[in-house]
Coordinates of C-alpha atoms and ligand atoms in Angstrom, one line a residue:
M1 CA 71.6 64.9 43.1
E2 CA 69.7 68.1 42.6
S3 CA 66.8 66.4 40.8
R4 CA 66.2 64.0 43.6
R5 CA 64.6 66.4 46.0
R6 CA 63.3 65.1 49.3
S7 CA 60.3 67.0 50.5
S8 CA 56.8 66.6 51.9
L9 CA 53.7 66.5 49.7
T10 CA 53.1 70.2 49.3
A11 CA 51.7 72.0 46.3
L12 CA 53.9 72.4 43.3
D13 CA 53.0 76.1 43.3
R14 CA 52.7 76.8 39.7
P15 CA 50.0 78.4 37.5
D16 CA 49.2 75.1 35.8
Q17 CA 48.9 73.3 39.1
W18 CA 45.3 72.4 38.5
M19 CA 46.1 70.8 35.1
I20 CA 49.0 68.8 36.6
E21 CA 46.8 67.6 39.4
Q22 CA 44.2 66.5 36.8
G23 CA 46.7 64.3 35.0
M24 CA 47.1 66.6 32.0
A25 CA 50.8 67.0 32.3
G26 CA 52.2 63.7 33.4
H27 CA 55.7 64.6 32.3
V28 CA 56.2 67.2 35.0
L29 CA 54.7 65.1 37.8
P30 CA 57.2 64.0 40.5
I31 CA 57.5 60.2 41.0
L32 CA 56.5 59.3 44.5
D33 CA 58.9 56.9 46.2
Q34 CA 56.9 55.5 49.2
A35 CA 59.2 52.6 49.8
G36 CA 61.2 54.2 52.7
K37 CA 60.3 55.8 56.0
T38 CA 59.7 59.1 54.4
V39 CA 58.1 59.7 51.0
V40 CA 60.6 60.9 48.4
K41 CA 59.5 62.9 45.4
V42 CA 61.6 62.5 42.4
F43 CA 61.2 65.4 40.0
P44 CA 62.1 65.4 36.3
P45 CA 65.4 67.1 35.9
K46 CA 65.6 70.6 34.6
P47 CA 66.8 70.8 31.0
S48 CA 70.5 70.6 31.2
E49 CA 72.9 72.6 29.1
I50 CA 74.2 71.0 25.9
V51 CA 77.8 70.3 26.5
Q52 CA 80.6 69.0 24.2
N53 CA 83.9 67.5 25.1
K54 CA 85.7 69.0 22.0
K55 CA 89.0 67.5 22.9
A56 CA 87.6 63.9 23.1
I57 CA 85.7 64.4 19.9
Q58 CA 88.7 65.7 18.1
A59 CA 90.9 62.9 19.4
V60 CA 88.7 60.4 17.6
G61 CA 89.9 61.7 14.3
N62 CA 88.8 63.3 11.0
R63 CA 85.1 62.5 10.8
K64 CA 85.0 63.1 7.0
K65 CA 87.5 60.4 6.5
L66 CA 86.3 58.1 9.3
F67 CA 82.7 58.2 8.2
A68 CA 83.1 58.4 4.4
R69 CA 81.0 56.9 1.7
E70 CA 81.8 53.1 1.6
R71 CA 81.1 52.7 -2.1
E72 CA 81.0 54.8 -5.2
G73 CA 77.4 55.4 -6.4
W74 CA 75.9 54.6 -3.0
V75 CA 75.0 58.0 -1.5
G76 CA 74.4 57.9 2.2
Y77 CA 76.1 54.5 2.7
V78 CA 78.5 54.2 5.6
E79 CA 79.4 50.6 6.4
W80 CA 79.4 49.8 10.2
E81 CA 78.8 46.1 10.7
N82 CA 82.2 45.2 9.1
Y83 CA 84.1 47.7 11.2
P84 CA 83.7 47.3 15.0
K85 CA 86.4 50.0 15.6
K86 CA 84.5 52.5 13.5
K87 CA 81.3 51.8 15.5
A88 CA 83.3 52.4 18.7
Q89 CA 84.6 55.7 17.3
A90 CA 81.1 56.9 16.4
H91 CA 79.9 55.9 19.9
K92 CA 82.7 57.9 21.4
I93 CA 81.7 61.0 19.5
L94 CA 78.0 60.7 20.4
T95 CA 78.8 60.1 24.1
S96 CA 81.3 62.9 24.4
Q97 CA 78.5 65.4 24.2
T98 CA 74.9 65.8 25.2
F99 CA 71.9 66.4 23.0
A100 CA 68.5 67.9 23.6
P101 CA 66.0 65.2 24.5
C102 CA 63.1 64.7 22.1
P103 CA 59.9 66.4 23.4
D104 CA 57.4 64.4 25.3
Y105 CA 54.6 63.9 22.9
Q106 CA 52.8 61.3 25.0
W107 CA 52.1 63.3 28.1
G108 CA 52.8 66.8 26.8
P109 CA 50.8 68.2 23.9
I110 CA 51.3 66.7 20.4
P111 CA 52.3 69.6 18.1
G112 CA 49.6 70.7 15.7
T113 CA 52.1 70.8 12.8
N114 CA 52.9 68.7 9.7
P115 CA 55.6 67.2 10.2
V116 CA 54.2 66.6 13.6
L117 CA 57.6 65.8 15.1
A118 CA 60.9 67.1 13.8
G119 CA 63.3 64.3 15.0
D120 CA 65.8 66.8 16.3
D121 CA 67.7 64.2 18.2
F122 CA 68.3 62.0 15.1
K123 CA 69.2 65.1 13.1
A124 CA 71.7 66.2 15.8
W125 CA 73.3 62.7 15.9
H126 CA 73.8 62.6 12.2
A127 CA 75.3 66.1 12.2
A128 CA 77.6 65.2 15.1
L129 CA 78.9 62.2 13.2
G130 CA 79.4 64.3 10.0
G131 CA 81.1 62.8 7.0
E132 CA 78.7 61.0 4.7
L133 CA 75.9 61.4 7.2
A134 CA 76.0 65.2 7.4
P135 CA 73.6 66.0 4.5
V136 CA 71.4 62.9 5.0
A137 CA 68.5 64.5 6.9
D138 CA 68.0 67.3 4.4
D139 CA 68.4 65.0 1.4
S140 CA 65.9 62.6 2.8
W141 CA 63.3 65.2 3.2
K142 CA 63.8 66.2 -0.4
T143 CA 63.1 62.6 -1.5
V144 CA 59.9 62.6 0.6
L145 CA 58.7 65.7 -1.1
E146 CA 59.6 64.3 -4.5
E147 CA 58.1 60.9 -4.1
K148 CA 55.2 61.1 -1.7
H149 CA 51.6 62.5 -2.1
P150 CA 51.2 66.1 -1.0
E151 CA 48.5 65.1 1.5
M152 CA 50.8 62.6 3.4
L153 CA 50.7 63.1 7.2
H154 CA 54.3 63.4 8.2
L155 CA 54.5 62.0 11.7
L156 CA 58.2 62.4 12.0
Q157 CA 60.4 64.4 9.6
F158 CA 63.6 62.6 10.2
P159 CA 64.0 59.6 10.1
Y160 CA 60.9 60.0 7.9
N161 CA 57.7 58.3 9.1
G162 CA 54.5 59.2 7.3
E163 CA 51.0 57.8 6.6
P164 CA 48.2 58.8 4.3
P165 CA 45.2 60.7 5.6
K166 CA 42.3 58.5 6.7
R167 CA 40.3 59.4 3.6
L168 CA 42.9 57.8 1.4
V169 CA 44.2 54.9 3.5
A170 CA 41.7 52.3 2.3
A171 CA 40.1 54.2 -0.6
K172 CA 41.6 51.6 -2.9
A173 CA 42.3 47.9 -2.3
I174 CA 45.8 48.5 -3.8
T175 CA 47.6 51.5 -2.3
P176 CA 49.1 53.9 -4.8
N177 CA 52.9 54.1 -4.3
S178 CA 52.8 57.8 -3.4
L179 CA 50.3 57.1 -0.6
H180 CA 51.9 54.0 0.8
F181 CA 53.0 54.6 4.4
V182 CA 56.8 55.0 5.0
R183 CA 58.7 54.0 8.1
N184 CA 62.4 54.8 8.2
H185 CA 65.0 54.4 11.0
G186 CA 67.5 56.6 9.3
G187 CA 68.2 58.4 6.0
I188 CA 67.1 57.5 2.5
P189 CA 70.2 56.2 0.6
I190 CA 70.4 57.1 -3.1
I191 CA 71.9 54.1 -4.8
D192 CA 73.0 53.9 -8.5
A193 CA 71.5 50.5 -9.6
D194 CA 74.3 50.0 -12.1
K195 CA 76.8 50.1 -9.2
F196 CA 74.6 48.0 -7.0
E197 CA 75.7 44.6 -5.6
L198 CA 74.0 42.2 -3.2
K199 CA 76.3 40.1 -1.1
L200 CA 75.3 36.7 0.1
D201 CA 77.6 35.2 2.8
G202 CA 77.8 33.6 6.1
L203 CA 76.8 29.9 6.4
V204 CA 76.1 29.2 2.7
K205 CA 78.1 26.7 0.7
S206 CA 79.5 29.2 -1.8
P207 CA 79.2 32.9 -0.9
K208 CA 78.4 35.1 -3.9
S209 CA 77.7 38.7 -5.0
Y210 CA 75.0 39.6 -7.5
T211 CA 74.4 42.7 -9.6
M212 CA 70.8 43.7 -10.4
E213 CA 71.3 42.2 -13.8
D214 CA 72.2 38.9 -12.2
L215 CA 69.1 38.9 -10.1
M216 CA 66.9 39.9 -13.0
D217 CA 68.3 37.0 -15.2
E218 CA 65.1 35.0 -15.7
T219 CA 67.1 31.9 -16.9
K220 CA 68.5 31.8 -13.4
F221 CA 65.8 33.1 -11.1
P222 CA 62.1 32.7 -12.1
R223 CA 60.1 35.9 -11.5
M224 CA 57.6 36.2 -8.7
E225 CA 54.8 38.6 -8.5
K226 CA 52.4 39.0 -5.6
T227 CA 50.0 41.4 -4.0
I228 CA 51.0 41.9 -0.4
T229 CA 49.8 43.9 2.5
M230 CA 52.5 45.3 4.8
Q231 CA 51.7 46.5 8.2
C232 CA 53.9 48.2 10.7
S233 CA 53.5 46.8 14.2
G234 CA 53.1 50.5 15.3
T235 CA 49.8 50.9 13.4
R236 CA 47.2 52.5 15.6
R237 CA 49.7 53.2 18.3
I238 CA 48.0 56.5 19.1
E239 CA 45.2 54.6 20.8
Q240 CA 47.7 53.0 23.3
I241 CA 49.3 56.4 23.8
A242 CA 45.9 58.0 24.5
L243 CA 45.3 55.3 27.2
Y244 CA 48.8 55.1 28.9
A245 CA 52.2 56.5 28.1
G246 CA 54.8 53.9 27.2
Q247 CA 58.3 53.9 25.8
G248 CA 58.8 57.2 24.2
D249 CA 61.8 57.6 21.9
E250 CA 60.6 59.2 18.7
V251 CA 61.8 56.7 16.0
P252 CA 60.8 53.5 17.6
Q253 CA 57.6 55.0 18.7
A254 CA 56.1 57.3 16.0
P255 CA 52.5 58.1 17.0
W256 CA 50.8 56.2 14.1
A257 CA 47.1 56.3 13.5
E258 CA 45.5 53.6 11.3
G259 CA 47.5 54.4 8.2
A260 CA 50.8 52.4 8.8
I261 CA 49.5 49.7 6.5
G262 CA 49.4 49.4 2.8
T263 CA 49.0 47.0 -0.1
A264 CA 51.0 46.7 -3.2
R265 CA 51.9 44.3 -6.0
Y266 CA 55.5 43.5 -5.8
K267 CA 57.7 41.9 -8.4
G268 CA 61.0 40.2 -7.9
I269 CA 62.4 36.7 -7.1
S270 CA 62.2 34.2 -4.2
L271 CA 65.1 34.5 -1.8
K272 CA 65.0 30.7 -1.5
K273 CA 66.3 30.5 -5.1
V274 CA 69.2 32.8 -4.4
I275 CA 70.2 30.7 -1.3
K276 CA 70.0 27.6 -3.5
D277 CA 72.2 29.4 -6.1
C278 CA 74.8 29.8 -3.3
G279 CA 74.7 26.0 -2.8
G280 CA 72.3 26.2 0.1
L281 CA 72.8 26.6 3.9
I282 CA 75.6 24.8 5.8
D283 CA 76.4 24.1 9.4
H284 CA 72.8 24.0 10.6
A285 CA 72.2 27.7 9.6
K286 CA 68.6 28.5 10.5
H287 CA 68.2 32.3 10.0
L288 CA 69.0 34.9 7.4
E289 CA 70.4 38.2 8.6
L290 CA 69.2 41.0 6.3
Y291 CA 71.2 44.3 6.0
G292 CA 69.9 47.7 5.0
V293 CA 72.3 50.4 3.8
E294 CA 71.4 53.3 6.0
T295 CA 72.7 54.2 9.4
Y296 CA 70.6 53.6 12.4
I297 CA 71.4 54.9 15.9
K298 CA 70.0 53.1 18.9
D299 CA 71.1 54.1 22.4
L300 CA 73.9 56.1 20.8
E301 CA 75.3 52.9 19.3
V302 CA 75.7 53.2 15.5
G303 CA 75.0 50.5 13.0
N304 CA 73.3 49.6 9.7
Y305 CA 69.6 48.5 9.7
V306 CA 69.8 44.8 10.5
V307 CA 67.1 42.1 11.2
S308 CA 66.7 38.4 10.5
V309 CA 64.1 36.0 9.2
P310 CA 63.9 32.2 9.8
W311 CA 65.0 29.9 7.0
S312 CA 61.6 28.1 7.4
K313 CA 59.9 31.3 6.1
V314 CA 62.3 31.6 3.2
K315 CA 62.0 27.9 2.3
A316 CA 58.2 28.4 1.9
N317 CA 58.9 31.0 -0.8
E318 CA 57.4 33.6 1.4
V319 CA 60.3 36.0 1.2
I320 CA 60.7 38.1 -1.9
L321 CA 63.6 40.2 -3.1
A322 CA 61.6 42.9 -4.9
W323 CA 62.5 45.7 -7.4
E324 CA 59.1 46.6 -8.6
M325 CA 56.1 48.0 -6.7
N326 CA 52.7 48.3 -8.5
G327 CA 54.3 48.1 -11.9
E328 CA 56.8 50.9 -11.2
V329 CA 60.5 50.8 -10.4
L330 CA 60.7 50.6 -6.6
P331 CA 60.6 54.2 -5.3
K332 CA 63.8 55.4 -3.6
I333 CA 61.9 55.9 -0.4
H334 CA 60.7 52.2 -0.5
G335 CA 64.1 50.7 -0.9
Y336 CA 65.4 51.2 -4.4
P337 CA 67.0 49.3 -6.0
L338 CA 66.2 46.2 -4.0
R339 CA 64.2 45.4 -0.9
V340 CA 62.9 42.4 1.0
I341 CA 59.2 41.6 1.3
V342 CA 58.3 39.1 4.0
M343 CA 54.7 38.0 3.5
G344 CA 52.5 38.2 6.5
Y345 CA 55.2 39.4 8.9
I346 CA 55.6 42.7 10.7
G347 CA 56.9 45.4 8.3
A348 CA 60.2 45.7 10.1
R349 CA 61.5 42.4 8.5
S350 CA 61.0 43.7 5.0
V351 CA 64.4 45.4 4.7
K352 CA 64.7 48.3 2.3
W353 CA 68.0 49.2 0.5
L354 CA 69.1 45.6 1.0
Y355 CA 72.8 45.0 0.3
R356 CA 73.7 41.9 2.3
I357 CA 72.3 38.6 3.4
K358 CA 74.1 36.5 5.9
A359 CA 73.2 33.0 6.9
I360 CA 73.4 32.5 10.6
K361 CA 72.4 30.1 13.4
S362 CA 70.1 32.1 15.6
P363 CA 68.0 35.3 15.2
T364 CA 70.3 38.3 14.9
L365 CA 71.3 40.2 18.0
A366 CA 71.1 43.5 16.1
P367 CA 68.9 46.0 18.0
V368 CA 66.0 46.2 15.6
Q369 CA 65.5 42.4 16.0
S370 CA 66.5 41.8 19.6
R371 CA 65.9 45.1 21.4
E372 CA 63.0 46.6 19.5
Y373 CA 59.7 45.3 18.1
L374 CA 59.2 43.3 21.3
Y375 CA 55.8 42.5 22.7
F376 CA 56.0 42.7 26.4
N377 CA 53.7 41.6 29.2
Q378 CA 51.8 44.5 30.6
Q379 CA 53.8 44.5 33.8
V380 CA 57.1 44.9 32.0
G381 CA 58.3 48.5 31.6
K382 CA 61.1 51.0 32.1
Y383 CA 62.0 50.0 35.6
N384 CA 62.2 46.2 35.1
L385 CA 62.4 45.2 31.5
R386 CA 64.9 42.9 29.8
P387 CA 64.8 42.4 26.1
I388 CA 64.2 38.6 26.6
D389 CA 60.9 39.5 28.4
G390 CA 59.4 40.5 25.1
I391 CA 58.2 38.3 22.3
Q392 CA 60.0 39.1 19.0
I393 CA 57.1 40.1 16.8
Q394 CA 56.9 38.2 13.5
E395 CA 53.4 37.3 12.2
M396 CA 50.9 40.0 12.7
P397 CA 47.6 39.2 14.4
V398 CA 44.2 39.9 13.0
S399 CA 43.2 43.6 13.1
S400 CA 40.9 46.1 11.5
A401 CA 40.1 49.8 11.6
I402 CA 37.3 52.3 10.8
M403 CA 38.5 55.0 8.4
S404 CA 35.3 56.9 8.2
P405 CA 33.7 58.4 10.1
W406 CA 36.2 59.9 12.6
T407 CA 36.1 60.0 16.4
K408 CA 34.2 63.0 17.8
Q409 CA 32.3 63.5 14.5
V410 CA 28.6 64.4 14.6
I411 CA 26.8 62.1 12.1
M412 CA 23.3 63.1 10.8
H413 CA 21.7 60.0 9.3
D414 CA 18.4 58.4 8.6
G415 CA 18.9 55.3 10.7
K416 CA 22.1 54.0 9.2
I417 CA 25.6 55.3 9.5
H418 CA 27.9 54.7 6.6
C419 CA 31.3 53.3 7.7
K420 CA 34.4 52.3 5.7
G421 CA 37.7 50.7 6.7
W422 CA 40.2 47.9 6.4
A423 CA 40.7 44.5 7.9
Y424 CA 43.9 42.4 7.9
S425 CA 45.4 39.3 9.3
G426 CA 49.1 38.2 9.1
G427 CA 50.8 34.9 8.7
G428 CA 48.9 34.0 5.5
R429 CA 45.5 34.2 7.2
W430 CA 42.8 36.5 5.8
P431 CA 39.7 38.4 6.9
E432 CA 36.7 36.1 6.6
R433 CA 34.2 38.4 8.3
V434 CA 34.2 42.0 9.4
E435 CA 31.6 43.1 12.0
L436 CA 30.5 46.4 13.3
S437 CA 28.6 47.4 16.3
A438 CA 27.0 50.8 17.0
D439 CA 26.5 50.1 20.7
G440 CA 30.0 49.6 22.0
G441 CA 30.2 45.9 21.1
F442 CA 27.0 44.4 22.3
N443 CA 25.2 43.8 19.0
W444 CA 27.2 43.1 15.8
Y445 CA 26.3 43.5 12.1
A446 CA 28.4 41.6 9.5
V447 CA 29.7 43.6 6.5
P448 CA 27.8 42.1 3.5
E449 CA 30.2 39.9 1.4
D450 CA 29.7 42.2 -1.7
Q451 CA 30.9 45.2 0.4
L452 CA 34.2 43.5 1.1
S453 CA 37.1 43.7 -1.3
K454 CA 38.5 40.4 -2.8
K455 CA 40.0 37.8 -0.5
G456 CA 43.8 37.2 -0.8
K457 CA 46.1 35.0 1.2
W458 CA 48.5 37.9 2.0
T459 CA 46.2 40.9 1.7
W460 CA 43.9 43.0 3.6
R461 CA 40.2 43.6 2.7
T462 CA 38.7 47.0 2.5
W463 CA 35.0 47.2 3.4
E464 CA 31.9 49.5 3.6
I465 CA 28.7 49.1 5.6
D466 CA 25.5 50.9 6.3
L467 CA 25.4 50.3 10.0
P468 CA 21.9 50.4 11.5
C469 CA 21.7 52.9 14.3
D470 CA 18.5 53.9 15.9
V471 CA 19.8 55.7 18.9
E472 CA 20.9 59.3 19.3
G473 CA 23.7 61.0 21.2
W474 CA 27.2 59.7 21.9
I475 CA 27.6 56.2 20.6
E476 CA 30.7 54.0 20.2
I477 CA 31.1 52.3 16.9
V478 CA 33.3 49.2 17.1
C479 CA 34.8 47.2 14.4
R480 CA 36.3 43.7 14.6
C481 CA 37.5 41.1 12.1
W482 CA 37.4 37.2 12.2
D483 CA 40.1 35.6 10.1
N484 CA 39.9 32.2 8.4
S485 CA 41.3 30.6 11.5
L486 CA 38.5 32.2 13.5
N487 CA 41.0 34.4 15.4
T488 CA 39.4 37.7 16.4
Q489 CA 40.5 40.9 18.2
P490 CA 40.5 41.7 21.9
L491 CA 37.7 44.1 22.6
N492 CA 39.6 46.9 24.3
V493 CA 43.0 48.5 24.1
R494 CA 43.8 47.9 27.8
A495 CA 43.6 44.2 27.3
A496 CA 46.7 44.2 25.1
W497 CA 48.4 47.5 26.1
N498 CA 52.2 47.1 26.2
W499 CA 55.2 49.2 27.1
G500 CA 56.6 49.2 23.5
L501 CA 53.2 50.3 22.3
H502 CA 53.2 47.7 19.5
V503 CA 50.4 45.7 17.8
T504 CA 47.3 47.7 18.7
S505 CA 45.1 45.0 17.4
S506 CA 42.1 45.5 19.7
A507 CA 38.7 46.1 18.1
H508 CA 38.8 49.6 16.7
R509 CA 36.5 52.0 18.6
I510 CA 35.3 55.4 17.6
K511 CA 33.0 57.8 19.5
V512 CA 30.6 59.6 17.3
Y513 CA 27.5 61.7 18.1
S514 CA 24.4 60.2 16.4
V515 CA 21.6 62.5 15.1
N516 CA 18.9 60.3 13.7
K517 CA 16.9 62.4 11.3
T518 CA 14.0 59.8 11.1
R519 CA 13.1 60.9 14.7
T520 CA 10.2 63.4 14.7
L521 CA 11.6 65.6 17.4
T522 CA 15.0 65.8 15.8
Q523 CA 13.4 66.6 12.4
L524 CA 11.4 69.4 14.0
K525 CA 14.4 70.8 15.9
L526 CA 16.6 70.7 12.8
S527 CA 14.0 72.6 10.8
Q528 CA 13.9 75.2 13.5
F529 CA 17.7 75.6 13.3
E530 CA 17.3 76.1 9.6
Q531 CA 14.4 78.6 10.0
H532 CA 16.4 80.7 12.3
N533 CA 19.6 80.4 10.2
I534 CA 21.5 78.8 13.1
D535 CA 24.7 76.9 12.4
L536 CA 24.6 73.2 13.1
A537 CA 28.2 73.1 14.0
P538 CA 29.9 72.8 16.4
L539 CA 28.0 70.4 18.6
T540 CA 29.1 72.1 21.8
R541 CA 27.9 75.6 21.1
Y542 CA 24.4 76.0 22.4
D543 CA 22.1 78.2 20.4
A544 CA 18.6 78.7 21.9
V545 CA 15.8 77.9 19.6
P546 CA 12.3 78.3 20.9
G547 CA 11.5 74.6 21.1
M548 CA 8.4 75.5 23.1
T549 CA 6.6 78.8 23.8
D550 CA 6.1 79.9 27.4
A551 CA 2.4 79.3 26.8
E552 CA 3.0 75.7 25.7
L553 CA 5.3 75.2 28.7
G554 CA 2.8 76.6 31.1
E555 CA 0.0 74.4 29.7
Y556 CA 2.2 71.3 30.0
W557 CA 3.0 71.9 33.6
E558 CA -0.5 72.6 34.4
A559 CA -1.5 69.2 33.0
N560 CA 1.5 67.4 34.4
P561 CA 2.4 68.8 37.8
R562 CA 6.0 68.1 39.0
D563 CA 4.9 67.3 42.6
V564 CA 1.9 65.6 43.9
D565 CA 0.1 66.1 47.3
E566 CA -1.4 62.7 47.7
Ligands
MTE601 N1 66.6 49.5 5.6 C1 65.4 49.6 6.2 N2 64.4 48.8 6.0 C2 63.3 48.9 6.7 C3 63.1 49.9 7.6 C4 64.1 50.8 7.8 O1 64.0 51.8 8.6 N3 65.3 50.6 7.1 N4 61.9 50.0 8.3 C5 61.1 48.8 8.4 C6 59.8 48.9 9.0 S1 59.7 49.1 10.6 C7 58.6 48.9 8.2 S2 57.1 49.0 8.9 C8 58.7 48.8 6.7 C9 58.0 49.9 6.1 O2 58.2 49.8 4.7 P1 57.8 51.1 3.8 O3 58.5 52.3 4.3 O4 58.2 50.7 2.4 O5 56.3 51.2 3.9 O6 60.1 48.8 6.3 C10 61.0 48.1 7.1 N5 62.2 48.0 6.4
MO602 MO1 57.5 49.0 11.3

């Protein structure tokens, strides 16, 4: 194979050699195979030409007909799970051609654009399948622009993944809908609520279908309203990426900062009541498979978005079927007309555009449940992993984050640095205490109770603190939370780094440059900057100010000689 060149360890002979040697371009480094008698260097392959086996693709049939809209009034809905043959046809089409790989954003530079990543591979797969899926990428982007705040940071354009800017993440204890993060694995279906139906089948006594009107019938199903924080297990992934590269497909691994968490008041009904209405579970069913309308493509296999939750969770009335978010009709981007909200679990189980619930015996084998959202041991990775080596993530652990200030910021202060952020714990636990350290995690100050937002069983707490800081120069501010079970966070990212780059729940660390204005020398120097009209920013630009005259310097050295004779 051309890409498996055997050679000695000579220079790569390229202008960016120095950068590569310094580990700044890991994606072009050859792998060293030292296992044999001679060292083998395995270079990344050159980008290959995009090829298409037109004959094979055509032989599959008319894509418009094959991948047509399943139901009237459900734009973007192609049913896959009921039609194994159709899945195979789609797979055939996707494997009869090649696609440009998504750019390496972990080892290569992250684009300075908004959207940060375009999602060209997912766009190309949807275009290749055609039919109902052809316009999905463009239509979804239109919905993003319609429904989301203009300041959203679009990490991935398609499937859409976006988070609010730090300033707005925890500005309010309840996240406004337009600012709630969005994580999609495919397009945004547009469903006519009047034509909507939820199907409940599998191992229930009497399978049934429900219209929205049925579900909203209060004589049948009592309403449920709750304030709930939802967190994606990818929150703060960028810290793991900054430390070590991991699994790098774009959709599973959007490079989230601290904003993939949000809190809203949801209204709907308990899923338990609907199961009861179907006569309850039979044949020792223990899990409920939840189906989302849109198409998800994993390893070129096509399906709908499917995960499952255990019956024990449903039985506890901790799974809601919701149609309202913060007093508004559920936005299209958040699952209109009906979504699941699983309290205290990873966001991935809270299925949007829910259209089917199937009672089953074991957790679903669908890829989002069984092949993704796995929490691996550190030694598990590309060359050795099996899906069973990862824990299927359900309840989220305790976590927290500093939203202000930002890393690399210079903070001028008078002995206290004002910090703000959020703290959260999953599984029905809540933050009891939030602590900050200005010295990398040696001494901790607790956030005063009146500076923490209200406690809630299923919600985060936002907080603010004036953090004492006497020292100057680079410091590391660290934040950690203790929940009501006295769980707390690992102190560094490395301790919990994992190949899937999930659950970055280590204490949040930011590096800031402290300028303490209560210090006499600093005061003097700052006033000199002002006198000479010298800009304070950036930190790294050195502008000489005459801190001492030559005469003062000379005097000093005369009184304090550098060297001594005896
Ligand atoms: N149908 C469907 N439901 C879904 C997803 C999806 O891609 N499709 N993403 C899940 C994930 S991973 C998360 S974190 C949450 C995000 O919900 P939000 O977009 O409303 O914030 O939705 C979950 N439900
Ligand atoms: Mo997620």
